[in-house]
Amino acid sequence: MQNDEIPVVNDPRTLKRNIEVTDVPTIDSEVRTVLRKLGEPITFFGEGPSERRERLLRFLQERPHTNIEFAEIEQTEDESMASEDEDDDEEFYTPGSEELEDARKKILKYSVDRAIARVNKEKEEAKTYDSFKVLKHRRYINSTLGDYELNGTDVLKGNTRAISVVRANCDDTVIACGSWDGNVYFLKRDEENLLSQKGKSGNGYHTEKISALDWHPTDSTILATGGAEGYVNLWRYNEDEIVKPQLKLKASERRVPKVAFHPSGHYLASTSFDQTWKFWDIEKELELVEQEGHSKEVYACAIHPDGSLIATGDLDGVGRVWDLRSGRSIAVLNGHIQGLYSMDWSPNGQHLASASGDCSVKIWDMRKLTSVNVDTQLFSIPAHTKLVSEVRFFQNNSGPLAIAVTDESDENPSTLNVAGTFLATSSYDGTVKLWSADNWINVSTLKGHNDKVMSCDIGKQGTYIVSCGWDRTVKTWCKL
């Protein structure tokens, strides 16, 4: 016998001859069962039945002991049916409270009324649609955005760490800044978009870094924050004194990276690193829903302008769209290859933007999505060279950008809808970029930060952009 014919214990060449392709189950539910019993993941992201079977074959060929008899793990008929049912959808439901039922009824009525008003407005605009006017208006907007330059840089007095999030309030008078030192700082805006510091939150109310912040949609003095210690705090801003939280909610044992007010102002959503997101009735100080469904930390969230849906995104790169009126997951957004860090809805109610660690921003059309996993999107913007930390649509339909434009004969002037015509993104590559929502082309790149840009926001009138970052500064950009 030649040396190369001497059997070697656990020799990979010998092992691979022990398991043949025909020895591995062909039914996907049986393949999953084998993987489960072997302690291997049942499925990987984007993996289909054929890839899963090939993975099982490779694993069995390479493991030290391969004398597995598949008869030992055959299922009974009842077990097989239960496993197939579990693998098909893996959804389960728990009884909800009366408060949750009442909230869903209110959200249903609120969202239907908003949707009817939005659709009726779109129908009226369609009657007078003039492509020449639209083109002329969009060119004006893009030209204006292209002229935005750095207007001011603010270093927050007393701040000691990176500034993670900025948001302008609903009447465009105050900008709140969340810091990793656990404080919220407030900047008062004047008519020239210059900022002056007007107080901060008290020490100790967030004991860890703040990365979540959102203003109330109608009350310019109320804001919500989320901290890494797991608390969601609600504040009432007063520039004349140190601001203290009016309400503290223990949302999680882990970090709360995002909060978002429902457009009605009665409810608040929060995400968590415990792989769940929660929905709160802030008037009753009550947790309505703790929703599971993500396999990794839930980072991003955004609520539909009608108040009917919420989008959430996790650090596995998977987004989900949930119906707040029923609690169901109605769409899964597959397409990003790294985590989702920000999401925002267009005012048209049809488009959802998601920003990712894969340096891209994807635009999803809700009219084309289904409840099954989908990897198609309306458009994918290669937005930045590093992680995209924020994406924000322009939400308002008033201000200097809403100008009257004339038709091809330079007659019949009319003011067109400006809401949703552009969006802003920020990135760890140190830039803020502005994009046309017509063709998703970059119309301006704002440079000024010397390190990661962690957040940005668009002024409610569209007259300025505000950003913050790792360099501990807050910057404003506008047409000078």
One Martini backbone bead per residue (centre of mass of N, CA, C, O) as a GRO file, in nm:
protein
  480
    1MET     BB    1   0.096   0.036   0.023
    2GLN     BB    2   0.062   0.352  -0.008
    3ASN     BB    3   0.089   0.632   0.176
    4ASP     BB    4  -0.170   0.776   0.037
    5GLU     BB    5  -0.357   0.512   0.143
    6ILE     BB    6  -0.348   0.583   0.432
    7PRO     BB    7  -0.542   0.619   0.681
    8VAL     BB    8  -0.679   0.924   0.821
    9VAL     BB    9  -0.779   1.089   1.079
   10ASN     BB   10  -0.977   1.334   0.960
   11ASP     BB   11  -0.936   1.340   0.666
   12PRO     BB   12  -1.063   1.548   0.431
   13ARG     BB   13  -1.051   1.344   0.193
   14THR     BB   14  -1.219   1.130   0.339
   15LEU     BB   15  -1.466   1.289   0.429
   16LYS     BB   16  -1.571   1.374   0.137
   17ARG     BB   17  -1.647   1.063   0.072
   18ASN     BB   18  -1.885   1.018   0.288
   19ILE     BB   19  -2.039   1.265   0.152
   20GLU     BB   20  -2.304   1.296  -0.053
   21VAL     BB   21  -2.538   1.457  -0.229
   22THR     BB   22  -2.757   1.225  -0.191
   23ASP     BB   23  -2.750   1.244   0.140
   24VAL     BB   24  -2.894   1.510   0.116
   25PRO     BB   25  -3.149   1.684   0.158
   26THR     BB   26  -3.404   1.848  -0.056
   27ILE     BB   27  -3.578   1.955   0.155
   28ASP     BB   28  -3.582   2.251   0.315
   29SER     BB   29  -3.700   2.170   0.595
   30GLU     BB   30  -3.483   1.945   0.639
   31VAL     BB   31  -3.235   2.120   0.623
   32ARG     BB   32  -3.308   2.301   0.864
   33THR     BB   33  -3.320   2.071   1.073
   34VAL     BB   34  -3.027   1.987   1.053
   35LEU     BB   35  -2.900   2.259   1.125
   36ARG     BB   36  -3.031   2.281   1.402
   37LYS     BB   37  -2.906   2.012   1.525
   38LEU     BB   38  -2.601   2.127   1.458
   39GLY     BB   39  -2.596   2.447   1.537
   40GLU     BB   40  -2.684   2.601   1.288
   41PRO     BB   41  -2.783   2.823   1.083
   42ILE     BB   42  -3.074   2.823   0.903
   43THR     BB   43  -3.010   3.121   0.789
   44PHE     BB   44  -2.913   3.354   0.555
   45PHE     BB   45  -2.868   3.637   0.407
   46GLY     BB   46  -2.999   3.569   0.088
   47GLU     BB   47  -3.071   3.267   0.123
   48GLY     BB   48  -3.137   2.984  -0.046
   49PRO     BB   49  -3.210   2.655  -0.077
   50SER     BB   50  -2.955   2.575  -0.244
   51GLU     BB   51  -2.744   2.720  -0.062
   52ARG     BB   52  -2.823   2.569   0.198
   53ARG     BB   53  -2.751   2.281   0.099
   54GLU     BB   54  -2.453   2.339   0.033
   55ARG     BB   55  -2.375   2.419   0.322
   56LEU     BB   56  -2.438   2.148   0.451
   57LEU     BB   57  -2.244   1.978   0.284
   58ARG     BB   58  -1.983   2.123   0.365
   59PHE     BB   59  -2.008   2.077   0.667
   60LEU     BB   60  -2.013   1.762   0.662
   61GLN     BB   61  -1.734   1.730   0.513
   62GLU     BB   62  -1.561   1.906   0.749
   63ARG     BB   63  -1.633   1.750   0.980
   64PRO     BB   64  -1.497   1.520   1.194
   65HIS     BB   65  -1.792   1.374   1.204
   66THR     BB   66  -1.980   1.187   0.937
   67ASN     BB   67  -2.163   0.948   1.070
   68ILE     BB   68  -2.455   1.041   0.959
   69GLU     BB   69  -2.794   0.968   1.017
   70PHE     BB   70  -3.087   1.090   0.893
   71ALA     BB   71  -3.287   0.905   1.047
   72GLU     BB   72  -3.236   1.034   1.337
   73ILE     BB   73  -3.385   1.327   1.220
   74GLU     BB   74  -3.652   1.247   1.172
   75GLN     BB   75  -3.978   1.343   1.140
   76THR     BB   76  -4.265   1.384   1.228
   77GLU     BB   77  -4.551   1.492   1.102
   78ASP     BB   78  -4.605   1.709   1.318
   79GLU     BB   79  -4.319   1.834   1.323
   80SER     BB   80  -4.309   1.911   1.025
   81MET     BB   81  -4.552   2.100   1.023
   82ALA     BB   82  -4.446   2.294   1.240
   83SER     BB   83  -4.184   2.371   1.093
   84GLU     BB   84  -4.316   2.484   0.835
   85ASP     BB   85  -4.482   2.701   0.975
   86GLU     BB   86  -4.239   2.848   1.104
   87ASP     BB   87  -4.078   2.900   0.830
   88ASP     BB   88  -4.284   3.063   0.668
   89ASP     BB   89  -4.322   3.323   0.905
   90GLU     BB   90  -4.275   3.353   1.226
   91GLU     BB   91  -4.547   3.452   1.341
   92PHE     BB   92  -4.678   3.631   1.627
   93TYR     BB   93  -4.932   3.677   1.883
   94THR     BB   94  -5.045   3.917   2.121
   95PRO     BB   95  -5.221   4.051   2.344
   96GLY     BB   96  -5.392   4.346   2.371
   97SER     BB   97  -5.479   4.635   2.484
   98GLU     BB   98  -5.714   4.874   2.517
   99GLU     BB   99  -5.523   5.109   2.454
  100LEU     BB  100  -5.430   4.997   2.181
  101GLU     BB  101  -5.703   4.985   2.042
  102ASP     BB  102  -5.765   5.284   2.072
  103ALA     BB  103  -5.515   5.390   1.920
  104ARG     BB  104  -5.574   5.249   1.647
  105LYS     BB  105  -5.839   5.392   1.591
  106LYS     BB  106  -5.722   5.679   1.590
  107ILE     BB  107  -5.510   5.630   1.367
  108LEU     BB  108  -5.705   5.551   1.149
  109LYS     BB  109  -5.862   5.815   1.130
  110TYR     BB  110  -5.624   6.006   1.095
  111SER     BB  111  -5.493   5.872   0.836
  112VAL     BB  112  -5.736   5.884   0.647
  113ASP     BB  113  -5.772   6.188   0.647
  114ARG     BB  114  -5.484   6.251   0.544
  115ALA     BB  115  -5.496   6.086   0.282
  116ILE     BB  116  -5.733   6.229   0.151
  117ALA     BB  117  -5.604   6.511   0.146
  118ARG     BB  118  -5.352   6.433  -0.020
  119VAL     BB  119  -5.496   6.317  -0.272
  120ASN     BB  120  -5.668   6.565  -0.341
  121LYS     BB  121  -5.426   6.749  -0.388
  122GLU     BB  122  -5.303   6.585  -0.620
  123LYS     BB  123  -5.547   6.614  -0.810
  124GLU     BB  124  -5.539   6.922  -0.834
  125GLU     BB  125  -5.248   6.938  -0.943
  126ALA     BB  126  -5.301   6.761  -1.201
  127LYS     BB  127  -5.494   6.960  -1.351
  128THR     BB  128  -5.234   7.191  -1.358
  129TYR     BB  129  -5.023   7.050  -1.507
  130ASP     BB  130  -4.680   7.168  -1.591
  131SER     BB  131  -4.382   7.079  -1.714
  132PHE     BB  132  -4.248   7.355  -1.743
  133LYS     BB  133  -4.290   7.453  -1.454
  134VAL     BB  134  -4.149   7.224  -1.312
  135LEU     BB  135  -3.872   7.261  -1.442
  136LYS     BB  136  -3.833   7.554  -1.353
  137HIS     BB  137  -3.856   7.504  -1.049
  138ARG     BB  138  -3.629   7.291  -1.014
  139ARG     BB  139  -3.402   7.472  -1.118
  140TYR     BB  140  -3.425   7.678  -0.895
  141ILE     BB  141  -3.369   7.493  -0.657
  142ASN     BB  142  -3.093   7.381  -0.750
  143SER     BB  143  -2.956   7.657  -0.772
  144THR     BB  144  -2.989   7.738  -0.477
  145LEU     BB  145  -2.846   7.491  -0.347
  146GLY     BB  146  -2.571   7.543  -0.505
  147ASP     BB  147  -2.527   7.822  -0.317
  148TYR     BB  148  -2.452   7.690  -0.068
  149GLU     BB  149  -2.296   7.803   0.238
  150LEU     BB  150  -2.104   7.872   0.487
  151ASN     BB  151  -2.234   8.061   0.780
  152GLY     BB  152  -2.165   7.879   1.050
  153THR     BB  153  -1.989   7.822   1.372
  154ASP     BB  154  -2.051   7.612   1.661
  155VAL     BB  155  -1.943   7.607   2.002
  156LEU     BB  156  -2.036   7.443   2.275
  157LYS     BB  157  -2.087   7.536   2.582
  158GLY     BB  158  -1.961   7.259   2.780
  159ASN     BB  159  -1.881   7.070   2.573
  160THR     BB  160  -1.700   6.729   2.546
  161ARG     BB  161  -1.840   6.600   2.288
  162ALA     BB  162  -1.994   6.464   2.054
  163ILE     BB  163  -2.232   6.551   1.806
  164SER     BB  164  -2.514   6.345   1.708
  165VAL     BB  165  -2.771   6.559   1.700
  166VAL     BB  166  -3.004   6.748   1.486
  167ARG     BB  167  -3.291   6.983   1.542
  168ALA     BB  168  -3.564   7.149   1.417
  169ASN     BB  169  -3.826   7.314   1.488
  170CYS     BB  170  -4.151   7.389   1.373
  171ASP     BB  171  -4.074   7.724   1.375
  172ASP     BB  172  -3.754   7.775   1.330
  173THR     BB  173  -3.603   7.884   1.620
  174VAL     BB  174  -3.484   7.597   1.718
  175ILE     BB  175  -3.186   7.409   1.803
  176ALA     BB  176  -3.118   7.080   1.876
  177CYS     BB  177  -2.849   6.915   2.071
  178GLY     BB  178  -2.695   6.605   2.086
  179SER     BB  179  -2.479   6.455   2.327
  180TRP     BB  180  -2.226   6.240   2.458
  181ASP     BB  181  -2.254   6.391   2.752
  182GLY     BB  182  -2.594   6.394   2.801
  183ASN     BB  183  -2.676   6.660   2.655
  184VAL     BB  184  -2.883   6.943   2.577
  185TYR     BB  185  -2.866   7.184   2.320
  186PHE     BB  186  -2.943   7.536   2.249
  187LEU     BB  187  -3.034   7.714   1.944
  188LYS     BB  188  -3.080   8.033   1.831
  189ARG     BB  189  -3.257   8.173   1.560
  190ASP     BB  190  -3.224   8.398   1.310
  191GLU     BB  191  -3.287   8.562   1.010
  192GLU     BB  192  -2.967   8.477   0.925
  193ASN     BB  193  -2.901   8.187   1.050
  194LEU     BB  194  -2.803   8.253   1.327
  195LEU     BB  195  -2.645   8.135   1.626
  196SER     BB  196  -2.749   8.101   1.978
  197GLN     BB  197  -2.699   8.023   2.296
  198LYS     BB  198  -2.988   7.872   2.506
  199GLY     BB  199  -2.896   7.665   2.687
  200LYS     BB  200  -2.966   7.356   2.879
  201SER     BB  201  -2.957   7.067   3.010
  202GLY     BB  202  -2.947   6.882   3.272
  203ASN     BB  203  -2.763   6.701   3.468
  204GLY     BB  204  -2.827   6.336   3.464
  205TYR     BB  205  -3.074   6.256   3.269
  206HIS     BB  206  -2.832   6.157   3.096
  207THR     BB  207  -2.575   5.913   3.152
  208GLU     BB  208  -2.553   5.898   2.845
  209LYS     BB  209  -2.551   5.909   2.528
  210ILE     BB  210  -2.690   6.102   2.271
  211SER     BB  211  -2.891   5.991   1.958
  212ALA     BB  212  -3.185   6.104   2.024
  213LEU     BB  213  -3.414   6.329   1.834
  214ASP     BB  214  -3.740   6.508   1.872
  215TRP     BB  215  -3.989   6.709   1.767
  216HIS     BB  216  -4.274   6.833   1.792
  217PRO     BB  217  -4.505   6.891   1.531
  218THR     BB  218  -4.665   7.156   1.698
  219ASP     BB  219  -4.470   7.194   1.950
  220SER     BB  220  -4.187   7.407   1.993
  221THR     BB  221  -4.118   7.295   2.315
  222ILE     BB  222  -4.117   6.986   2.238
  223LEU     BB  223  -3.901   6.707   2.329
  224ALA     BB  224  -3.716   6.412   2.236
  225THR     BB  225  -3.505   6.162   2.398
  226GLY     BB  226  -3.217   5.934   2.364
  227GLY     BB  227  -3.028   5.690   2.545
  228ALA     BB  228  -2.777   5.455   2.632
  229GLU     BB  229  -2.940   5.379   2.910
  230GLY     BB  230  -3.270   5.365   2.802
  231TYR     BB  231  -3.391   5.652   2.789
  232VAL     BB  232  -3.690   5.852   2.761
  233ASN     BB  233  -3.718   6.204   2.710
  234LEU     BB  234  -3.925   6.484   2.807
  235TRP     BB  235  -3.932   6.826   2.698
  236ARG     BB  236  -3.940   7.182   2.796
  237TYR     BB  237  -3.862   7.464   2.648
  238ASN     BB  238  -3.643   7.720   2.811
  239GLU     BB  239  -3.423   7.987   2.768
  240ASP     BB  240  -3.416   8.090   3.093
  241GLU     BB  241  -3.347   7.781   3.164
  242ILE     BB  242  -3.296   7.490   3.287
  243VAL     BB  243  -3.367   7.189   3.145
  244LYS     BB  244  -3.629   6.962   3.231
  245PRO     BB  245  -3.783   6.676   3.253
  246GLN     BB  246  -4.128   6.577   3.230
  247LEU     BB  247  -4.038   6.283   3.115
  248LYS     BB  248  -3.965   5.934   3.208
  249LEU     BB  249  -3.864   5.649   3.007
  250LYS     BB  250  -3.825   5.304   3.023
  251ALA     BB  251  -3.725   5.144   2.724
  252SER     BB  252  -3.438   5.013   2.810
  253GLU     BB  253  -3.125   4.838   2.869
  254ARG     BB  254  -3.047   4.990   2.614
  255ARG     BB  255  -2.997   5.159   2.347
  256VAL     BB  256  -3.135   5.473   2.210
  257PRO     BB  257  -3.110   5.587   1.872
  258LYS     BB  258  -3.435   5.647   1.826
  259VAL     BB  259  -3.686   5.902   1.769
  260ALA     BB  260  -4.056   5.942   1.697
  261PHE     BB  261  -4.310   6.132   1.607
  262HIS     BB  262  -4.624   6.151   1.570
  263PRO     BB  263  -4.816   6.369   1.382
  264SER     BB  264  -5.027   6.408   1.624
  265GLY     BB  265  -4.846   6.403   1.913
  266HIS     BB  266  -4.940   6.139   2.099
  267TYR     BB  267  -4.689   5.979   1.986
  268LEU     BB  268  -4.404   5.740   2.031
  269ALA     BB  269  -4.098   5.629   1.896
  270SER     BB  270  -3.861   5.354   1.971
  271THR     BB  271  -3.539   5.234   1.966
  272SER     BB  272  -3.322   4.930   1.999
  273PHE     BB  273  -3.055   4.709   2.101
  274ASP     BB  274  -3.284   4.471   2.174
  275GLN     BB  275  -3.450   4.432   1.887
  276THR     BB  276  -3.655   4.670   1.937
  277TRP     BB  277  -3.971   4.845   1.930
  278LYS     BB  278  -4.157   5.137   2.043
  279PHE     BB  279  -4.491   5.245   2.159
  280TRP     BB  280  -4.625   5.561   2.271
  281ASP     BB  281  -4.825   5.720   2.520
  282ILE     BB  282  -4.759   6.040   2.634
  283GLU     BB  283  -5.021   6.119   2.789
  284LYS     BB  284  -5.028   5.828   2.955
  285GLU     BB  285  -4.750   5.702   3.000
  286LEU     BB  286  -4.753   5.453   2.769
  287GLU     BB  287  -4.696   5.132   2.671
  288LEU     BB  288  -4.819   4.972   2.379
  289VAL     BB  289  -4.548   4.862   2.225
  290GLU     BB  290  -4.346   4.560   2.171
  291GLN     BB  291  -4.140   4.503   1.887
  292GLU     BB  292  -4.063   4.243   1.701
  293GLY     BB  293  -3.836   4.118   1.400
  294HIS     BB  294  -3.540   4.156   1.453
  295SER     BB  295  -3.188   4.036   1.443
  296LYS     BB  296  -3.098   4.323   1.524
  297GLU     BB  297  -3.030   4.621   1.589
  298VAL     BB  298  -3.243   4.894   1.630
  299TYR     BB  299  -3.205   5.215   1.480
  300ALA     BB  300  -3.417   5.299   1.274
  301CYS     BB  301  -3.683   5.558   1.216
  302ALA     BB  302  -4.016   5.620   1.057
  303ILE     BB  303  -4.303   5.824   1.003
  304HIS     BB  304  -4.567   5.861   0.835
  305PRO     BB  305  -4.740   6.144   0.737
  306ASP     BB  306  -5.025   5.998   0.804
  307GLY     BB  307  -4.970   5.773   1.050
  308SER     BB  308  -4.979   5.455   0.945
  309LEU     BB  309  -4.661   5.417   0.936
  310ILE     BB  310  -4.355   5.225   1.005
  311ALA     BB  311  -4.004   5.250   0.985
  312THR     BB  312  -3.740   5.001   1.017
  313GLY     BB  313  -3.385   4.961   1.113
  314ASP     BB  314  -3.096   4.759   1.101
  315LEU     BB  315  -2.758   4.623   1.147
  316ASP     BB  316  -2.825   4.410   0.894
  317GLY     BB  317  -2.988   4.582   0.657
  318VAL     BB  318  -3.291   4.570   0.757
  319GLY     BB  319  -3.618   4.651   0.659
  320ARG     BB  320  -3.937   4.772   0.794
  321VAL     BB  321  -4.295   4.770   0.750
  322TRP     BB  322  -4.555   4.909   0.952
  323ASP     BB  323  -4.884   4.881   1.079
  324LEU     BB  324  -5.036   5.079   1.322
  325ARG     BB  325  -5.343   4.962   1.290
  326SER     BB  326  -5.242   4.632   1.323
  327GLY     BB  327  -4.915   4.540   1.356
  328ARG     BB  328  -4.811   4.473   1.082
  329SER     BB  329  -4.594   4.334   0.856
  330ILE     BB  330  -4.575   4.459   0.507
  331ALA     BB  331  -4.247   4.493   0.475
  332VAL     BB  332  -3.932   4.403   0.324
  333LEU     BB  333  -3.597   4.551   0.316
  334ASN     BB  334  -3.383   4.447   0.065
  335GLY     BB  335  -3.019   4.569  -0.019
  336HIS     BB  336  -2.850   4.612   0.204
  337ILE     BB  337  -2.506   4.532   0.343
  338GLN     BB  338  -2.566   4.728   0.579
  339GLY     BB  339  -2.653   4.923   0.809
  340LEU     BB  340  -2.918   5.117   0.944
  341TYR     BB  341  -2.927   5.484   1.036
  342SER     BB  342  -3.159   5.600   0.836
  343MET     BB  343  -3.497   5.744   0.798
  344ASP     BB  344  -3.733   5.876   0.538
  345TRP     BB  345  -4.014   6.054   0.439
  346SER     BB  346  -4.201   6.159   0.202
  347PRO     BB  347  -4.468   6.378   0.158
  348ASN     BB  348  -4.606   6.184  -0.066
  349GLY     BB  349  -4.613   5.878   0.077
  350GLN     BB  350  -4.422   5.684  -0.129
  351HIS     BB  351  -4.135   5.759  -0.019
  352LEU     BB  352  -3.835   5.588   0.098
  353ALA     BB  353  -3.548   5.652   0.293
  354SER     BB  354  -3.216   5.491   0.315
  355ALA     BB  355  -2.936   5.470   0.538
  356SER     BB  356  -2.590   5.344   0.514
  357GLY     BB  357  -2.285   5.169   0.563
  358ASP     BB  358  -2.266   5.129   0.230
  359CYS     BB  359  -2.295   5.448   0.120
  360SER     BB  360  -2.605   5.442   0.077
  361VAL     BB  361  -2.917   5.546  -0.086
  362LYS     BB  362  -3.250   5.437  -0.068
  363ILE     BB  363  -3.541   5.417  -0.280
  364TRP     BB  364  -3.878   5.358  -0.191
  365ASP     BB  365  -4.180   5.213  -0.323
  366MET     BB  366  -4.485   5.148  -0.178
  367ARG     BB  367  -4.641   5.051  -0.448
  368LYS     BB  368  -4.414   4.791  -0.494
  369LEU     BB  369  -4.461   4.643  -0.234
  370THR     BB  370  -4.432   4.352  -0.032
  371SER     BB  371  -4.446   4.105   0.225
  372VAL     BB  372  -4.205   4.010   0.098
  373ASN     BB  373  -3.903   3.974   0.015
  374VAL     BB  374  -3.706   4.255  -0.100
  375ASP     BB  375  -3.454   4.393  -0.364
  376THR     BB  376  -3.615   4.637  -0.458
  377GLN     BB  377  -3.579   4.968  -0.605
  378LEU     BB  378  -3.610   5.273  -0.732
  379PHE     BB  379  -3.328   5.377  -0.594
  380SER     BB  380  -2.959   5.408  -0.598
  381ILE     BB  381  -2.739   5.601  -0.402
  382PRO     BB  382  -2.400   5.695  -0.431
  383ALA     BB  383  -2.341   5.913  -0.189
  384HIS     BB  384  -2.077   5.797  -0.040
  385THR     BB  385  -1.754   5.686   0.109
  386LYS     BB  386  -1.923   5.656   0.371
  387LEU     BB  387  -2.112   5.648   0.611
  388VAL     BB  388  -2.461   5.707   0.645
  389SER     BB  389  -2.614   5.901   0.904
  390GLU     BB  390  -2.823   6.078   0.715
  391VAL     BB  391  -3.178   6.136   0.618
  392ARG     BB  392  -3.356   6.426   0.456
  393PHE     BB  393  -3.650   6.563   0.392
  394PHE     BB  394  -3.832   6.805   0.257
  395GLN     BB  395  -4.152   6.908   0.420
  396ASN     BB  396  -4.230   7.181   0.312
  397ASN     BB  397  -4.480   7.434   0.148
  398SER     BB  398  -4.284   7.679   0.218
  399GLY     BB  399  -4.122   7.964   0.127
  400PRO     BB  400  -3.873   8.072  -0.090
  401LEU     BB  401  -3.903   7.810  -0.281
  402ALA     BB  402  -4.211   7.905  -0.320
  403ILE     BB  403  -4.255   7.998  -0.631
  404ALA     BB  404  -4.352   8.169  -0.904
  405VAL     BB  405  -4.447   8.029  -1.221
  406THR     BB  406  -4.430   8.010  -1.566
  407ASP     BB  407  -4.497   7.943  -1.867
  408GLU     BB  408  -4.394   7.919  -2.195
  409SER     BB  409  -4.534   8.225  -2.227
  410ASP     BB  410  -4.500   8.384  -1.959
  411GLU     BB  411  -4.762   8.280  -1.802
  412ASN     BB  412  -4.955   8.188  -1.554
  413PRO     BB  413  -4.893   8.209  -1.255
  414SER     BB  414  -4.759   7.965  -1.011
  415THR     BB  415  -4.751   7.773  -0.712
  416LEU     BB  416  -4.553   7.515  -0.618
  417ASN     BB  417  -4.467   7.227  -0.484
  418VAL     BB  418  -4.183   7.179  -0.252
  419ALA     BB  419  -4.230   6.926  -0.119
  420GLY     BB  420  -3.987   6.675  -0.170
  421THR     BB  421  -3.757   6.796  -0.382
  422PHE     BB  422  -3.545   6.733  -0.145
  423LEU     BB  423  -3.231   6.609   0.000
  424ALA     BB  424  -3.034   6.513   0.289
  425THR     BB  425  -2.687   6.423   0.365
  426SER     BB  426  -2.473   6.241   0.588
  427SER     BB  427  -2.115   6.176   0.674
  428TYR     BB  428  -1.803   6.022   0.751
  429ASP     BB  429  -1.662   6.198   0.508
  430GLY     BB  430  -1.745   6.518   0.595
  431THR     BB  431  -2.029   6.547   0.448
  432VAL     BB  432  -2.286   6.736   0.280
  433LYS     BB  433  -2.580   6.649   0.084
  434LEU     BB  434  -2.766   6.743  -0.208
  435TRP     BB  435  -3.085   6.626  -0.354
  436SER     BB  436  -3.271   6.541  -0.608
  437ALA     BB  437  -3.617   6.412  -0.635
  438ASP     BB  438  -3.622   6.350  -0.943
  439ASN     BB  439  -3.304   6.212  -1.013
  440TRP     BB  440  -3.088   6.185  -0.776
  441ILE     BB  441  -2.901   6.439  -0.790
  442ASN     BB  442  -2.626   6.614  -0.719
  443VAL     BB  443  -2.632   6.973  -0.618
  444SER     BB  444  -2.460   6.952  -0.336
  445THR     BB  445  -2.147   7.013  -0.150
  446LEU     BB  446  -2.072   7.024   0.201
  447LYS     BB  447  -1.782   7.184   0.331
  448GLY     BB  448  -1.621   7.187   0.694
  449HIS     BB  449  -1.572   6.942   0.821
  450ASN     BB  450  -1.298   6.746   0.998
  451ASP     BB  451  -1.515   6.512   1.029
  452LYS     BB  452  -1.761   6.346   1.122
  453VAL     BB  453  -2.095   6.334   1.017
  454MET     BB  454  -2.387   6.265   1.227
  455SER     BB  455  -2.583   6.514   1.134
  456CYS     BB  456  -2.895   6.644   0.986
  457ASP     BB  457  -3.089   6.937   0.872
  458ILE     BB  458  -3.388   7.103   0.764
  459GLY     BB  459  -3.526   7.377   0.733
  460LYS     BB  460  -3.861   7.454   0.725
  461GLN     BB  461  -3.797   7.675   0.478
  462GLY     BB  462  -3.514   7.600   0.325
  463THR     BB  463  -3.272   7.820   0.412
  464TYR     BB  464  -3.127   7.573   0.570
  465ILE     BB  465  -2.846   7.390   0.700
  466VAL     BB  466  -2.778   7.145   0.954
  467SER     BB  467  -2.481   7.039   1.142
  468CYS     BB  468  -2.291   6.760   1.291
  469GLY     BB  469  -2.003   6.631   1.501
  470TRP     BB  470  -1.693   6.509   1.596
  471ASP     BB  471  -1.585   6.823   1.618
  472ARG     BB  472  -1.809   6.978   1.805
  473THR     BB  473  -1.992   7.104   1.580
  474VAL     BB  474  -2.210   7.361   1.443
  475LYS     BB  475  -2.357   7.393   1.118
  476THR     BB  476  -2.437   7.641   0.870
  477TRP     BB  477  -2.632   7.651   0.557
  478CYS     BB  478  -2.645   7.900   0.288
  479LYS     BB  479  -2.751   8.169   0.109
  480LEU     BB  480  -2.541   8.462   0.078
   0.00000   0.00000   0.00000
